[in-house]
Amino acid sequence: MEIKVLKDYNVLSYIVANIVEYQIQEQLLSRFILPTGSTPLGLYKELVSRELDWGAVMTYNLDVYIMNPDHPQSYQTFMKENLFNKINIYPTNCQFPDRNVQSYEQRLKGIPADLCILGIGTNGHIAFNEPGSSFDSRTRVVSLSEQTIKDNSRFFDSIEDVPTQAITMGLGTIMDSKRIVLMANGDHKLNILNVAMNGEVTEDVPASILQNHDNVEVFYCD
Ligand code: PGA
């Protein structure tokens, strides 16, 4: 698969914002699957700076930690602070997985998301589908791998504060999207990106499932 190498993080954020903007302009009632983490921060900043009409948009987040949604490090707080509180989206149109996993699947089933934006973990995870996750997996409660807990500890006071469980969309759920854009930023992601996009398609590298989707773009900057 082609990995489009971009000049820098600003260009990465700008190009993916263009894709989001085009989707909303083409279809006001668009459905997006959205990521958290450090990679999409520039994208969200860029989107906030544009005058887009989010009034009919529905969003579905990829995953949440199992923790108080009002906690400063929860993904619900992240989305509010970086995007939802700064655009004209209806709070009830911003959906997050919860323990009623079947209901979340139902909301996505039947009408696939128009665009799913993904990051990638250093172990090849997408959302919180850690290595070994079934390619058929759907939304479910998962335990985070040691690598992911270590990677995400930078957002917490100590590694002990990182939640050990999450609710994530499954790989099957993600693959139902009509279009997928994967964003990766930093040297530390390059190796896993190459393995995932051009190596063996295996459940040991969850992102490798994207090789089986016919509408995926992969953007990288160092
Ligand atoms: P990051 O995380 O954007 O914080 O690097 C990506 C991921 O783990 O999916």
GROMACS .gro file of C-alpha atoms and ligand atoms in nm:
model
  231
    1MET     CA    1   0.000   0.000   0.000
    2GLU     CA    2   0.116   0.350  -0.070
    3ILE     CA    3   0.224   0.556   0.231
    4LYS     CA    4   0.198   0.924   0.137
    5VAL     CA    5   0.491   1.100   0.303
    6LEU     CA    6   0.411   1.463   0.380
    7LYS     CA    7   0.642   1.755   0.451
    8ASP     CA    8   0.550   1.814   0.814
    9TYR     CA    9   0.279   1.790   1.078
   10ASN     CA   10   0.104   2.107   0.961
   11VAL     CA   11   0.064   1.964   0.612
   12LEU     CA   12  -0.062   1.634   0.754
   13SER     CA   13  -0.326   1.818   0.959
   14TYR     CA   14  -0.420   2.042   0.667
   15ILE     CA   15  -0.460   1.762   0.413
   16VAL     CA   16  -0.679   1.551   0.638
   17ALA     CA   17  -0.885   1.862   0.732
   18ASN     CA   18  -0.942   1.913   0.358
   19ILE     CA   19  -1.080   1.560   0.332
   20VAL     CA   20  -1.316   1.624   0.626
   21GLU     CA   21  -1.424   1.961   0.486
   22TYR     CA   22  -1.492   1.817   0.142
   23GLN     CA   23  -1.700   1.537   0.296
   24ILE     CA   24  -1.917   1.784   0.493
   25GLN     CA   25  -1.960   2.013   0.194
   26GLU     CA   26  -2.060   1.725  -0.027
   27GLN     CA   27  -2.302   1.580   0.228
   28LEU     CA   28  -2.416   1.785   0.528
   29LEU     CA   29  -2.547   1.475   0.701
   30SER     CA   30  -2.207   1.303   0.719
   31ARG     CA   31  -2.106   1.034   0.967
   32PHE     CA   32  -1.749   1.036   1.095
   33ILE     CA   33  -1.555   0.795   1.311
   34LEU     CA   34  -1.298   0.996   1.506
   35PRO     CA   35  -0.976   0.922   1.696
   36THR     CA   36  -0.813   1.069   2.006
   37GLY     CA   37  -0.439   1.081   2.093
   38SER     CA   38  -0.172   1.330   2.000
   39THR     CA   39  -0.179   1.268   1.624
   40PRO     CA   40  -0.519   1.431   1.550
   41LEU     CA   41  -0.460   1.741   1.765
   42GLY     CA   42  -0.342   1.948   1.467
   43LEU     CA   43  -0.632   1.821   1.255
   44TYR     CA   44  -0.886   1.928   1.516
   45LYS     CA   45  -0.719   2.268   1.553
   46GLU     CA   46  -0.731   2.315   1.177
   47LEU     CA   47  -1.097   2.210   1.159
   48VAL     CA   48  -1.192   2.451   1.438
   49SER     CA   49  -1.029   2.735   1.242
   50ARG     CA   50  -1.251   2.666   0.938
   51GLU     CA   51  -1.609   2.782   0.914
   52LEU     CA   52  -1.774   2.446   0.861
   53ASP     CA   53  -2.136   2.362   0.930
   54TRP     CA   54  -2.138   2.066   1.169
   55GLY     CA   55  -2.513   2.105   1.238
   56ALA     CA   56  -2.612   1.777   1.073
   57VAL     CA   57  -2.291   1.581   1.134
   58MET     CA   58  -2.283   1.267   1.348
   59THR     CA   59  -1.960   1.150   1.510
   60TYR     CA   60  -1.868   0.818   1.665
   61ASN     CA   61  -1.549   0.790   1.867
   62LEU     CA   62  -1.327   0.490   1.816
   63ASP     CA   63  -1.272   0.413   2.179
   64VAL     CA   64  -1.284   0.530   2.540
   65TYR     CA   65  -1.096   0.440   2.854
   66ILE     CA   66  -1.312   0.285   3.122
   67MET     CA   67  -1.298   0.577   3.362
   68ASN     CA   68  -1.508   0.872   3.472
   69PRO     CA   69  -1.605   1.053   3.148
   70ASP     CA   70  -1.554   1.386   3.326
   71HIS     CA   71  -1.191   1.301   3.415
   72PRO     CA   72  -0.945   1.544   3.248
   73GLN     CA   73  -0.779   1.253   3.062
   74SER     CA   74  -1.097   1.081   2.947
   75TYR     CA   75  -1.150   1.069   2.572
   76GLN     CA   76  -1.488   1.238   2.617
   77THR     CA   77  -1.309   1.537   2.777
   78PHE     CA   78  -1.042   1.529   2.504
   79MET     CA   79  -1.302   1.552   2.229
   80LYS     CA   80  -1.495   1.831   2.401
   81GLU     CA   81  -1.185   2.038   2.466
   82ASN     CA   82  -1.026   1.993   2.125
   83LEU     CA   83  -1.327   1.984   1.893
   84PHE     CA   84  -1.686   1.952   2.008
   85ASN     CA   85  -1.699   2.260   2.234
   86LYS     CA   86  -1.553   2.472   1.954
   87ILE     CA   87  -1.783   2.382   1.663
   88ASN     CA   88  -2.160   2.392   1.606
   89ILE     CA   89  -2.214   2.018   1.653
   90TYR     CA   90  -2.507   1.893   1.864
   91PRO     CA   91  -2.374   1.717   2.176
   92THR     CA   92  -2.630   1.440   2.124
   93ASN     CA   93  -2.479   1.377   1.780
   94CYS     CA   94  -2.139   1.302   1.940
   95GLN     CA   95  -2.143   0.936   2.031
   96PHE     CA   96  -1.897   0.738   2.244
   97PRO     CA   97  -1.884   0.365   2.306
   98ASP     CA   98  -2.027   0.262   2.641
   99ARG     CA   99  -2.084  -0.065   2.820
  100ASN     CA  100  -2.394  -0.121   2.610
  101VAL     CA  101  -2.169  -0.232   2.325
  102GLN     CA  102  -2.446  -0.385   2.118
  103SER     CA  103  -2.633  -0.057   2.110
  104TYR     CA  104  -2.320   0.121   1.980
  105GLU     CA  105  -2.284  -0.138   1.706
  106GLN     CA  106  -2.650  -0.099   1.615
  107ARG     CA  107  -2.610   0.276   1.580
  108LEU     CA  108  -2.328   0.219   1.329
  109LYS     CA  109  -2.470  -0.080   1.149
  110GLY     CA  110  -2.682  -0.034   0.843
  111ILE     CA  111  -2.551   0.313   0.768
  112PRO     CA  112  -2.172   0.282   0.744
  113ALA     CA  113  -1.958   0.582   0.842
  114ASP     CA  114  -1.867   0.803   0.546
  115LEU     CA  115  -1.516   0.856   0.679
  116CYS     CA  116  -1.314   0.691   0.955
  117ILE     CA  117  -0.998   0.867   1.070
  118LEU     CA  118  -0.741   0.652   1.247
  119GLY     CA  119  -0.409   0.679   1.425
  120ILE     CA  120  -0.179   0.381   1.477
  121GLY     CA  121  -0.010   0.260   1.796
  122THR     CA  122   0.357   0.163   1.805
  123ASN     CA  123   0.244  -0.199   1.841
  124GLY     CA  124   0.021  -0.175   1.532
  125HIS     CA  125  -0.308  -0.126   1.716
  126ILE     CA  126  -0.592   0.075   1.568
  127ALA     CA  127  -0.841   0.211   1.819
  128PHE     CA  128  -0.772  -0.019   2.118
  129ASN     CA  129  -0.759  -0.333   1.908
  130GLU     CA  130  -0.433  -0.469   2.042
  131PRO     CA  131  -0.220  -0.735   1.865
  132GLY     CA  132  -0.410  -1.063   1.854
  133SER     CA  133  -0.751  -0.897   1.814
  134SER     CA  134  -0.978  -1.086   1.577
  135PHE     CA  135  -1.026  -0.933   1.234
  136ASP     CA  136  -1.399  -0.999   1.290
  137SER     CA  137  -1.408  -0.817   1.625
  138ARG     CA  138  -1.687  -0.572   1.706
  139THR     CA  139  -1.728  -0.312   1.982
  140ARG     CA  140  -1.625  -0.464   2.314
  141VAL     CA  141  -1.446  -0.419   2.646
  142VAL     CA  142  -1.070  -0.483   2.618
  143SER     CA  143  -0.761  -0.483   2.839
  144LEU     CA  144  -0.482  -0.254   2.723
  145SER     CA  145  -0.142  -0.403   2.640
  146GLU     CA  146   0.164  -0.313   2.848
  147GLN     CA  147   0.305  -0.125   2.548
  148THR     CA  148  -0.009   0.090   2.513
  149ILE     CA  149  -0.021   0.165   2.887
  150LYS     CA  150   0.347   0.269   2.866
  151ASP     CA  151   0.290   0.481   2.552
  152ASN     CA  152  -0.014   0.656   2.704
  153SER     CA  153   0.142   0.716   3.045
  154ARG     CA  154   0.282   1.044   2.908
  155PHE     CA  155  -0.067   1.192   2.949
  156PHE     CA  156  -0.095   1.090   3.317
  157ASP     CA  157   0.093   1.181   3.636
  158SER     CA  158   0.218   0.824   3.671
  159ILE     CA  159   0.187   0.494   3.486
  160GLU     CA  160  -0.031   0.361   3.770
  161ASP     CA  161  -0.294   0.621   3.681
  162VAL     CA  162  -0.339   0.490   3.323
  163PRO     CA  163  -0.665   0.294   3.295
  164THR     CA  164  -0.606  -0.070   3.214
  165GLN     CA  165  -0.937  -0.127   3.037
  166ALA     CA  166  -1.118   0.040   2.751
  167ILE     CA  167  -1.419   0.001   2.524
  168THR     CA  168  -1.322  -0.004   2.159
  169MET     CA  169  -1.483  -0.042   1.822
  170GLY     CA  170  -1.373  -0.371   1.671
  171LEU     CA  171  -1.165  -0.422   1.359
  172GLY     CA  172  -1.479  -0.545   1.182
  173THR     CA  173  -1.663  -0.229   1.289
  174ILE     CA  174  -1.386  -0.007   1.151
  175MET     CA  175  -1.370  -0.201   0.823
  176ASP     CA  176  -1.741  -0.132   0.760
  177SER     CA  177  -1.653   0.238   0.699
  178LYS     CA  178  -1.688   0.360   0.342
  179ARG     CA  179  -1.356   0.541   0.351
  180ILE     CA  180  -1.060   0.525   0.592
  181VAL     CA  181  -0.777   0.774   0.644
  182LEU     CA  182  -0.485   0.671   0.864
  183MET     CA  183  -0.260   0.944   1.007
  184ALA     CA  184   0.083   0.873   1.153
  185ASN     CA  185   0.329   1.126   1.284
  186GLY     CA  186   0.688   1.068   1.402
  187ASP     CA  187   0.989   0.844   1.331
  188HIS     CA  188   0.876   0.604   1.602
  189LYS     CA  189   0.570   0.512   1.389
  190LEU     CA  190   0.751   0.452   1.058
  191ASN     CA  191   0.859   0.095   1.116
  192ILE     CA  192   0.517  -0.031   1.231
  193LEU     CA  193   0.351   0.163   0.950
  194ASN     CA  194   0.563  -0.016   0.689
  195VAL     CA  195   0.503  -0.353   0.853
  196ALA     CA  196   0.126  -0.290   0.869
  197MET     CA  197   0.081  -0.156   0.517
  198ASN     CA  198   0.328  -0.372   0.326
  199GLY     CA  199   0.390  -0.678   0.542
  200GLU     CA  200   0.181  -0.986   0.609
  201VAL     CA  201  -0.190  -0.935   0.681
  202THR     CA  202  -0.208  -1.086   1.028
  203GLU     CA  203  -0.399  -1.041   1.351
  204ASP     CA  204  -0.059  -0.992   1.519
  205VAL     CA  205  -0.052  -0.651   1.345
  206PRO     CA  206  -0.411  -0.521   1.372
  207ALA     CA  207  -0.360  -0.229   1.130
  208SER     CA  208  -0.260  -0.475   0.855
  209ILE     CA  209  -0.633  -0.548   0.810
  210LEU     CA  210  -0.651  -0.215   0.625
  211GLN     CA  211  -0.480  -0.384   0.329
  212ASN     CA  212  -0.814  -0.560   0.278
  213HIS     CA  213  -1.015  -0.235   0.248
  214ASP     CA  214  -1.058  -0.082  -0.096
  215ASN     CA  215  -1.073   0.286   0.008
  216VAL     CA  216  -0.785   0.364   0.246
  217GLU     CA  217  -0.533   0.646   0.240
  218VAL     CA  218  -0.227   0.651   0.463
  219PHE     CA  219  -0.048   0.976   0.545
  220TYR     CA  220   0.282   1.001   0.730
  221CYS     CA  221   0.516   1.278   0.838
  222ASP     CA  222   0.828   1.251   1.055
  223PGA     P1  223  -0.101   0.887   1.929
  223PGA     O1  224  -0.174   0.748   1.947
  223PGA     O2  225  -0.177   0.964   1.829
  223PGA     O3  226  -0.108   0.950   2.067
  223PGA     O4  227   0.038   0.856   1.886
  223PGA     C1  228  -0.218   0.678   1.835
  223PGA     C2  229  -0.277   0.547   1.876
  223PGA     O5  230  -0.232   0.489   1.978
  223PGA     O6  231  -0.367   0.499   1.808
   0.00000   0.00000   0.00000
